[in-house]
PDB file of C-alpha atoms in Angstrom:
ATOM      1  CA  ARG A  16     -58.520 -41.988  34.135  1.00  0.00           C
ATOM      2  CA  LYS A  17     -59.338 -40.385  37.191  1.00  0.00           C
ATOM      3  CA  GLU A  18     -56.418 -38.675  39.077  1.00  0.00           C
ATOM      4  CA  VAL A  19     -57.517 -40.187  42.320  1.00  0.00           C
ATOM      5  CA  GLU A  20     -58.977 -43.566  42.764  1.00  0.00           C
ATOM      6  CA  GLN A  21     -60.382 -45.403  45.739  1.00  0.00           C
ATOM      7  CA  ASP A  22     -62.920 -47.830  46.875  1.00  0.00           C
ATOM      8  CA  PRO A  23     -66.126 -46.390  47.585  1.00  0.00           C
ATOM      9  CA  GLY A  24     -67.032 -49.358  50.273  1.00  0.00           C
ATOM     10  CA  PRO A  25     -68.842 -49.469  52.443  1.00  0.00           C
ATOM     11  CA  PHE A  26     -66.321 -51.030  54.760  1.00  0.00           C
ATOM     12  CA  ASN A  27     -68.247 -52.573  57.130  1.00  0.00           C
ATOM     13  CA  VAL A  28     -65.781 -53.945  60.076  1.00  0.00           C
ATOM     14  CA  PRO A  29     -66.564 -55.312  64.025  1.00  0.00           C
ATOM     15  CA  GLU A  30     -65.202 -52.809  66.617  1.00  0.00           C
ATOM     16  CA  GLY A  31     -61.297 -53.977  67.386  1.00  0.00           C
ATOM     17  CA  ALA A  32     -60.789 -55.225  63.969  1.00  0.00           C
ATOM     18  CA  THR A  33     -57.989 -53.737  61.964  1.00  0.00           C
ATOM     19  CA  VAL A  34     -58.850 -52.458  58.691  1.00  0.00           C
ATOM     20  CA  ALA A  35     -57.040 -50.976  55.553  1.00  0.00           C
ATOM     21  CA  PHE A  36     -57.628 -49.015  52.434  1.00  0.00           C
ATOM     22  CA  ASN A  37     -55.408 -48.260  49.173  1.00  0.00           C
ATOM     23  CA  CYS A  38     -55.676 -45.840  46.868  1.00  0.00           C
ATOM     24  CA  THR A  39     -53.834 -44.853  43.341  1.00  0.00           C
ATOM     25  CA  TYR A  40     -53.083 -41.228  41.547  1.00  0.00           C
ATOM     26  CA  SER A  41     -52.667 -40.574  38.227  1.00  0.00           C
ATOM     27  CA  ASN A  42     -50.191 -37.495  38.612  1.00  0.00           C
ATOM     28  CA  SER A  43     -46.480 -39.367  38.687  1.00  0.00           C
ATOM     29  CA  ALA A  44     -44.942 -35.302  40.085  1.00  0.00           C
ATOM     30  CA  SER A  45     -46.811 -35.817  42.852  1.00  0.00           C
ATOM     31  CA  GLN A  46     -45.454 -34.637  45.703  1.00  0.00           C
ATOM     32  CA  SER A  47     -47.520 -34.299  48.911  1.00  0.00           C
ATOM     33  CA  PHE A  48     -49.890 -37.107  50.084  1.00  0.00           C
ATOM     34  CA  PHE A  49     -52.518 -37.028  52.841  1.00  0.00           C
ATOM     35  CA  TRP A  50     -55.419 -38.447  54.342  1.00  0.00           C
ATOM     36  CA  TYR A  51     -58.713 -36.452  55.415  1.00  0.00           C
ATOM     37  CA  ARG A  52     -61.560 -37.748  57.332  1.00  0.00           C
ATOM     38  CA  GLN A  53     -64.801 -36.410  56.706  1.00  0.00           C
ATOM     39  CA  ASP A  54     -67.859 -37.209  58.987  1.00  0.00           C
ATOM     40  CA  CYS A  55     -71.451 -36.818  56.936  1.00  0.00           C
ATOM     41  CA  ARG A  56     -72.620 -33.409  56.677  1.00  0.00           C
ATOM     42  CA  LYS A  57     -68.999 -31.956  57.963  1.00  0.00           C
ATOM     43  CA  GLU A  58     -65.944 -30.601  56.204  1.00  0.00           C
ATOM     44  CA  PRO A  59     -63.182 -32.269  55.489  1.00  0.00           C
ATOM     45  CA  LYS A  60     -60.357 -32.590  58.650  1.00  0.00           C
ATOM     46  CA  LEU A  61     -57.238 -33.852  58.447  1.00  0.00           C
ATOM     47  CA  LEU A  62     -55.887 -37.037  59.472  1.00  0.00           C
ATOM     48  CA  MET A  63     -52.481 -37.327  58.647  1.00  0.00           C
ATOM     49  CA  SER A  64     -49.692 -36.778  56.286  1.00  0.00           C
ATOM     50  CA  VAL A  65     -47.960 -39.239  54.031  1.00  0.00           C
ATOM     51  CA  TYR A  66     -44.661 -39.602  53.640  1.00  0.00           C
ATOM     52  CA  SER A  67     -41.722 -41.167  51.518  1.00  0.00           C
ATOM     53  CA  SER A  68     -40.756 -43.240  54.428  1.00  0.00           C
ATOM     54  CA  GLY A  69     -44.015 -44.227  55.928  1.00  0.00           C
ATOM     55  CA  ASN A  70     -45.584 -42.709  59.148  1.00  0.00           C
ATOM     56  CA  GLU A  71     -47.507 -43.594  62.223  1.00  0.00           C
ATOM     57  CA  ASP A  72     -50.293 -42.151  64.552  1.00  0.00           C
ATOM     58  CA  GLY A  73     -51.209 -43.795  67.070  1.00  0.00           C
ATOM     59  CA  ARG A  74     -53.554 -46.328  65.610  1.00  0.00           C
ATOM     60  CA  PHE A  75     -52.761 -45.042  61.943  1.00  0.00           C
ATOM     61  CA  THR A  76     -50.491 -45.896  59.901  1.00  0.00           C
ATOM     62  CA  ALA A  77     -50.100 -44.450  56.665  1.00  0.00           C
ATOM     63  CA  GLN A  78     -48.005 -45.435  53.145  1.00  0.00           C
ATOM     64  CA  LEU A  79     -46.636 -44.155  50.384  1.00  0.00           C
ATOM     65  CA  ASN A  80     -45.477 -46.146  47.412  1.00  0.00           C
ATOM     66  CA  ARG A  81     -43.972 -43.701  45.119  1.00  0.00           C
ATOM     67  CA  ALA A  82     -43.231 -46.249  42.193  1.00  0.00           C
ATOM     68  CA  SER A  83     -46.425 -47.938  41.982  1.00  0.00           C
ATOM     69  CA  GLN A  84     -48.228 -44.764  42.841  1.00  0.00           C
ATOM     70  CA  TYR A  85     -50.552 -45.783  45.665  1.00  0.00           C
ATOM     71  CA  ILE A  86     -50.884 -44.431  48.913  1.00  0.00           C
ATOM     72  CA  SER A  87     -52.164 -46.934  51.706  1.00  0.00           C
ATOM     73  CA  LEU A  88     -53.873 -46.395  55.480  1.00  0.00           C
ATOM     74  CA  LEU A  89     -54.250 -48.663  58.494  1.00  0.00           C
ATOM     75  CA  ILE A  90     -56.546 -48.318  61.113  1.00  0.00           C
ATOM     76  CA  ARG A  91     -55.837 -50.814  63.890  1.00  0.00           C
ATOM     77  CA  ASP A  92     -59.010 -51.461  67.142  1.00  0.00           C
ATOM     78  CA  SER A  93     -61.179 -49.555  65.409  1.00  0.00           C
ATOM     79  CA  LYS A  94     -63.394 -48.000  67.403  1.00  0.00           C
ATOM     80  CA  LEU A  95     -66.828 -46.694  66.370  1.00  0.00           C
ATOM     81  CA  SER A  96     -65.958 -43.181  66.348  1.00  0.00           C
ATOM     82  CA  ASP A  97     -63.170 -44.295  63.627  1.00  0.00           C
ATOM     83  CA  SER A  98     -66.698 -44.567  61.205  1.00  0.00           C
ATOM     84  CA  ALA A  99     -66.582 -42.133  58.337  1.00  0.00           C
ATOM     85  CA  THR A 100     -65.260 -41.714  55.355  1.00  0.00           C
ATOM     86  CA  TYR A 101     -61.582 -41.454  54.650  1.00  0.00           C
ATOM     87  CA  LEU A 102     -60.282 -38.955  52.009  1.00  0.00           C
ATOM     88  CA  CYS A 103     -57.409 -39.588  49.945  1.00  0.00           C
ATOM     89  CA  VAL A 104     -55.614 -36.297  49.060  1.00  0.00           C
ATOM     90  CA  VAL A 105     -52.742 -35.450  46.849  1.00  0.00           C
ATOM     91  CA  SER A 106     -50.664 -32.320  45.964  1.00  0.00           C
ATOM     92  CA  PRO A 107     -48.948 -31.715  42.479  1.00  0.00           C
ATOM     93  CA  MET A 108     -46.416 -29.692  43.855  1.00  0.00           C
ATOM     94  CA  GLY A 109     -46.309 -29.516  47.684  1.00  0.00           C
ATOM     95  CA  GLY A 110     -48.990 -27.986  50.384  1.00  0.00           C
ATOM     96  CA  ALA A 111     -49.027 -24.342  48.168  1.00  0.00           C
ATOM     97  CA  ASP A 112     -51.256 -25.881  45.794  1.00  0.00           C
ATOM     98  CA  GLY A 113     -54.468 -26.716  45.544  1.00  0.00           C
ATOM     99  CA  LEU A 114     -55.484 -30.402  46.377  1.00  0.00           C
ATOM    100  CA  THR A 115     -57.165 -32.982  44.494  1.00  0.00           C
ATOM    101  CA  PHE A 116     -59.260 -35.680  46.467  1.00  0.00           C
ATOM    102  CA  GLY A 117     -60.694 -38.872  45.095  1.00  0.00           C
ATOM    103  CA  LYS A 118     -64.150 -39.396  45.832  1.00  0.00           C
ATOM    104  CA  GLY A 119     -63.251 -41.289  49.719  1.00  0.00           C
ATOM    105  CA  THR A 120     -64.085 -44.272  50.979  1.00  0.00           C
ATOM    106  CA  HIS A 121     -67.334 -45.109  53.373  1.00  0.00           C
ATOM    107  CA  LEU A 122     -65.895 -46.750  56.304  1.00  0.00           C
ATOM    108  CA  ILE A 123     -68.775 -48.400  59.063  1.00  0.00           C
ATOM    109  CA  ILE A 124     -67.233 -49.733  62.713  1.00  0.00           C
ATOM    110  CA  GLN A 125     -70.342 -51.809  63.656  1.00  0.00           C
ATOM    111  CA  PRO A 126     -70.266 -52.644  67.505  1.00  0.00           C
TER     112      PRO A 126
ATOM    113  CA  SER B  21     -53.668 -26.082  62.450  1.00  0.00           C
ATOM    114  CA  ALA B  22     -55.613 -22.693  61.793  1.00  0.00           C
ATOM    115  CA  VAL B  23     -59.542 -21.603  62.629  1.00  0.00           C
ATOM    116  CA  ILE B  24     -61.002 -21.165  59.797  1.00  0.00           C
ATOM    117  CA  SER B  25     -65.169 -19.806  60.049  1.00  0.00           C
ATOM    118  CA  GLN B  26     -67.377 -19.294  56.927  1.00  0.00           C
ATOM    119  CA  LYS B  27     -70.611 -17.322  56.672  1.00  0.00           C
ATOM    120  CA  PRO B  28     -73.350 -17.647  56.190  1.00  0.00           C
ATOM    121  CA  SER B  29     -73.290 -21.687  57.365  1.00  0.00           C
ATOM    122  CA  ARG B  30     -76.237 -22.302  54.565  1.00  0.00           C
ATOM    123  CA  ASP B  31     -78.984 -20.287  52.634  1.00  0.00           C
ATOM    124  CA  ILE B  32     -81.593 -20.798  49.621  1.00  0.00           C
ATOM    125  CA  CYS B  33     -81.639 -18.839  46.742  1.00  0.00           C
ATOM    126  CA  GLN B  34     -83.408 -17.613  43.865  1.00  0.00           C
ATOM    127  CA  ARG B  35     -82.278 -18.724  40.661  1.00  0.00           C
ATOM    128  CA  GLY B  36     -80.786 -15.952  38.912  1.00  0.00           C
ATOM    129  CA  THR B  37     -79.258 -14.165  42.036  1.00  0.00           C
ATOM    130  CA  SER B  38     -76.001 -13.866  43.452  1.00  0.00           C
ATOM    131  CA  LEU B  39     -74.413 -15.113  46.961  1.00  0.00           C
ATOM    132  CA  THR B  40     -70.928 -13.884  48.736  1.00  0.00           C
ATOM    133  CA  ILE B  41     -69.608 -16.156  50.930  1.00  0.00           C
ATOM    134  CA  GLN B  42     -66.784 -14.848  53.689  1.00  0.00           C
ATOM    135  CA  CYS B  43     -63.783 -16.959  54.601  1.00  0.00           C
ATOM    136  CA  GLN B  44     -62.263 -15.503  58.106  1.00  0.00           C
ATOM    137  CA  VAL B  45     -59.257 -17.604  59.244  1.00  0.00           C
ATOM    138  CA  ASP B  46     -57.606 -16.555  63.364  1.00  0.00           C
ATOM    139  CA  SER B  47     -54.082 -16.240  61.798  1.00  0.00           C
ATOM    140  CA  GLN B  48     -52.356 -14.694  58.638  1.00  0.00           C
ATOM    141  CA  VAL B  49     -51.521 -17.580  56.079  1.00  0.00           C
ATOM    142  CA  THR B  50     -49.994 -17.076  53.015  1.00  0.00           C
ATOM    143  CA  MET B  51     -52.735 -19.253  50.740  1.00  0.00           C
ATOM    144  CA  MET B  52     -56.558 -19.758  51.053  1.00  0.00           C
ATOM    145  CA  PHE B  53     -58.098 -21.949  48.358  1.00  0.00           C
ATOM    146  CA  TRP B  54     -61.955 -22.430  47.645  1.00  0.00           C
ATOM    147  CA  TYR B  55     -63.508 -25.614  46.679  1.00  0.00           C
ATOM    148  CA  ARG B  56     -67.095 -26.933  46.084  1.00  0.00           C
ATOM    149  CA  GLN B  57     -68.370 -30.436  46.922  1.00  0.00           C
ATOM    150  CA  GLN B  58     -71.383 -31.030  45.095  1.00  0.00           C
ATOM    151  CA  PRO B  59     -73.702 -33.714  46.473  1.00  0.00           C
ATOM    152  CA  GLY B  60     -72.406 -36.876  46.433  1.00  0.00           C
ATOM    153  CA  GLN B  61     -68.930 -36.184  45.171  1.00  0.00           C
ATOM    154  CA  SER B  62     -65.965 -35.171  46.653  1.00  0.00           C
ATOM    155  CA  LEU B  63     -64.378 -31.788  46.787  1.00  0.00           C
ATOM    156  CA  THR B  64     -63.389 -29.850  43.689  1.00  0.00           C
ATOM    157  CA  LEU B  65     -60.957 -27.167  43.589  1.00  0.00           C
ATOM    158  CA  ILE B  66     -62.369 -24.225  42.312  1.00  0.00           C
ATOM    159  CA  ALA B  67     -59.584 -21.324  42.495  1.00  0.00           C
ATOM    160  CA  THR B  68     -56.501 -20.019  44.651  1.00  0.00           C
ATOM    161  CA  ALA B  69     -57.609 -16.987  46.298  1.00  0.00           C
ATOM    162  CA  ASN B  70     -54.291 -14.799  45.925  1.00  0.00           C
ATOM    163  CA  GLN B  71     -53.316 -11.360  48.224  1.00  0.00           C
ATOM    164  CA  GLY B  72     -52.833  -8.279  46.091  1.00  0.00           C
ATOM    165  CA  SER B  73     -54.041 -10.190  42.966  1.00  0.00           C
ATOM    166  CA  GLU B  74     -56.318 -11.795  40.411  1.00  0.00           C
ATOM    167  CA  ALA B  75     -56.975 -15.524  41.649  1.00  0.00           C
ATOM    168  CA  THR B  76     -56.107 -18.178  39.715  1.00  0.00           C
ATOM    169  CA  TYR B  77     -58.961 -20.457  38.660  1.00  0.00           C
ATOM    170  CA  GLU B  78     -59.222 -24.164  37.548  1.00  0.00           C
ATOM    171  CA  SER B  79     -60.195 -25.254  34.449  1.00  0.00           C
ATOM    172  CA  GLY B  80     -63.937 -25.478  34.171  1.00  0.00           C
ATOM    173  CA  PHE B  81     -64.059 -22.159  36.515  1.00  0.00           C
ATOM    174  CA  VAL B  82     -64.241 -18.691  35.323  1.00  0.00           C
ATOM    175  CA  ILE B  83     -63.884 -15.154  37.420  1.00  0.00           C
ATOM    176  CA  ASP B  84     -67.140 -13.890  35.935  1.00  0.00           C
ATOM    177  CA  LYS B  85     -69.042 -16.510  37.178  1.00  0.00           C
ATOM    178  CA  PHE B  86     -67.097 -17.207  40.623  1.00  0.00           C
ATOM    179  CA  PRO B  87     -65.444 -13.771  41.623  1.00  0.00           C
ATOM    180  CA  ILE B  88     -63.325 -14.303  44.485  1.00  0.00           C
ATOM    181  CA  SER B  89     -61.545 -11.091  46.784  1.00  0.00           C
ATOM    182  CA  ARG B  90     -58.917 -11.329  48.931  1.00  0.00           C
ATOM    183  CA  PRO B  91     -57.951  -8.024  50.581  1.00  0.00           C
ATOM    184  CA  ASN B  92     -55.363  -9.072  53.157  1.00  0.00           C
ATOM    185  CA  LEU B  93     -54.254 -12.647  54.384  1.00  0.00           C
ATOM    186  CA  THR B  94     -56.925 -13.675  57.116  1.00  0.00           C
ATOM    187  CA  PHE B  95     -59.855 -13.074  54.710  1.00  0.00           C
ATOM    188  CA  SER B  96     -61.659 -14.323  51.287  1.00  0.00           C
ATOM    189  CA  THR B  97     -64.644 -13.789  49.418  1.00  0.00           C
ATOM    190  CA  LEU B  98     -66.199 -15.972  46.430  1.00  0.00           C
ATOM    191  CA  THR B  99     -69.511 -15.207  45.185  1.00  0.00           C
ATOM    192  CA  VAL B 100     -71.833 -17.377  43.198  1.00  0.00           C
ATOM    193  CA  SER B 101     -73.400 -15.227  40.554  1.00  0.00           C
ATOM    194  CA  ASN B 102     -76.107 -15.141  38.231  1.00  0.00           C
ATOM    195  CA  MET B 103     -77.493 -18.634  40.136  1.00  0.00           C
ATOM    196  CA  SER B 104     -78.674 -21.302  38.621  1.00  0.00           C
ATOM    197  CA  PRO B 105     -80.055 -24.904  40.675  1.00  0.00           C
ATOM    198  CA  GLU B 106     -76.748 -26.577  38.996  1.00  0.00           C
ATOM    199  CA  ASP B 107     -74.966 -24.421  41.675  1.00  0.00           C
ATOM    200  CA  SER B 108     -76.773 -25.939  44.473  1.00  0.00           C
ATOM    201  CA  SER B 109     -73.640 -27.650  46.833  1.00  0.00           C
ATOM    202  CA  ILE B 110     -71.220 -27.147  49.553  1.00  0.00           C
ATOM    203  CA  TYR B 111     -68.802 -24.356  49.232  1.00  0.00           C
ATOM    204  CA  LEU B 112     -65.539 -24.710  51.572  1.00  0.00           C
ATOM    205  CA  CYS B 113     -62.431 -22.559  51.980  1.00  0.00           C
ATOM    206  CA  SER B 114     -58.879 -23.704  53.078  1.00  0.00           C
ATOM    207  CA  ALA B 115     -56.067 -22.203  53.958  1.00  0.00           C
ATOM    208  CA  LEU B 116     -52.265 -23.223  54.452  1.00  0.00           C
ATOM    209  CA  ALA B 117     -51.082 -23.647  57.888  1.00  0.00           C
ATOM    210  CA  GLY B 118     -47.255 -24.113  57.337  1.00  0.00           C
ATOM    211  CA  ASP B 119     -45.580 -25.484  54.782  1.00  0.00           C
ATOM    212  CA  ARG B 120     -48.143 -28.609  53.416  1.00  0.00           C
ATOM    213  CA  GLU B 121     -51.483 -28.781  55.251  1.00  0.00           C
ATOM    214  CA  GLN B 122     -54.660 -27.592  54.293  1.00  0.00           C
ATOM    215  CA  TYR B 123     -57.350 -26.794  56.748  1.00  0.00           C
ATOM    216  CA  PHE B 124     -61.346 -26.766  55.847  1.00  0.00           C
ATOM    217  CA  GLY B 125     -64.030 -24.449  56.971  1.00  0.00           C
ATOM    218  CA  PRO B 126     -66.834 -25.336  57.950  1.00  0.00           C
ATOM    219  CA  GLY B 127     -68.725 -24.869  54.651  1.00  0.00           C
ATOM    220  CA  THR B 128     -71.770 -23.026  53.366  1.00  0.00           C
ATOM    221  CA  ARG B 129     -74.427 -24.970  51.992  1.00  0.00           C
ATOM    222  CA  LEU B 130     -76.019 -23.506  49.150  1.00  0.00           C
ATOM    223  CA  THR B 131     -79.288 -24.455  47.982  1.00  0.00           C
ATOM    224  CA  VAL B 132     -80.788 -22.618  44.234  1.00  0.00           C
ATOM    225  CA  THR B 133     -84.362 -23.017  43.548  1.00  0.00           C
TER     226      THR B 133
END
């Protein structure tokens, strides 16, 4: 079983629409959760940390469900610039550990 | 956050040779890490670069193949030794800023012929 699983997509979404991705993780002891964004041929960039209470940053909302071991990301009012690969990332013991990455979900926003 | 630079940004090397990649952070950080991203794949952790002691390697990665140095709190190197075409990959360093969030360098794109 893969440690972090994501639907690879691609998700083709019209500009202005709302899109949601989920990912699941296998290590129930995981402590820290993140969404990173990776553009083609670039390094991953931190989009947001994910907290148990859920958190929102502008058009982006992240949720964590520890009981079911899944993490979600919702993007509202999608922009062309949101086109990227979104990586679900888990850390087993907190931020001081190495990160375990999912393979990413490819999002394409269409005009 | 932390601003991270890597050198070289890319290289083409012959099999059997070694390449050392440098990672520089703009501020002192407690933790630094090295990852590999093979073509079409996501990132895989190679090791944690420990300041003042030997690096901690993940399963499948060994010191003889990927020696790592961390002489201070802002700098680390990763050497890819005795390279083969299977080592062709992007190598990225990261640094822990604060207590939970890692930031990545731009990566070193390595091609082994």
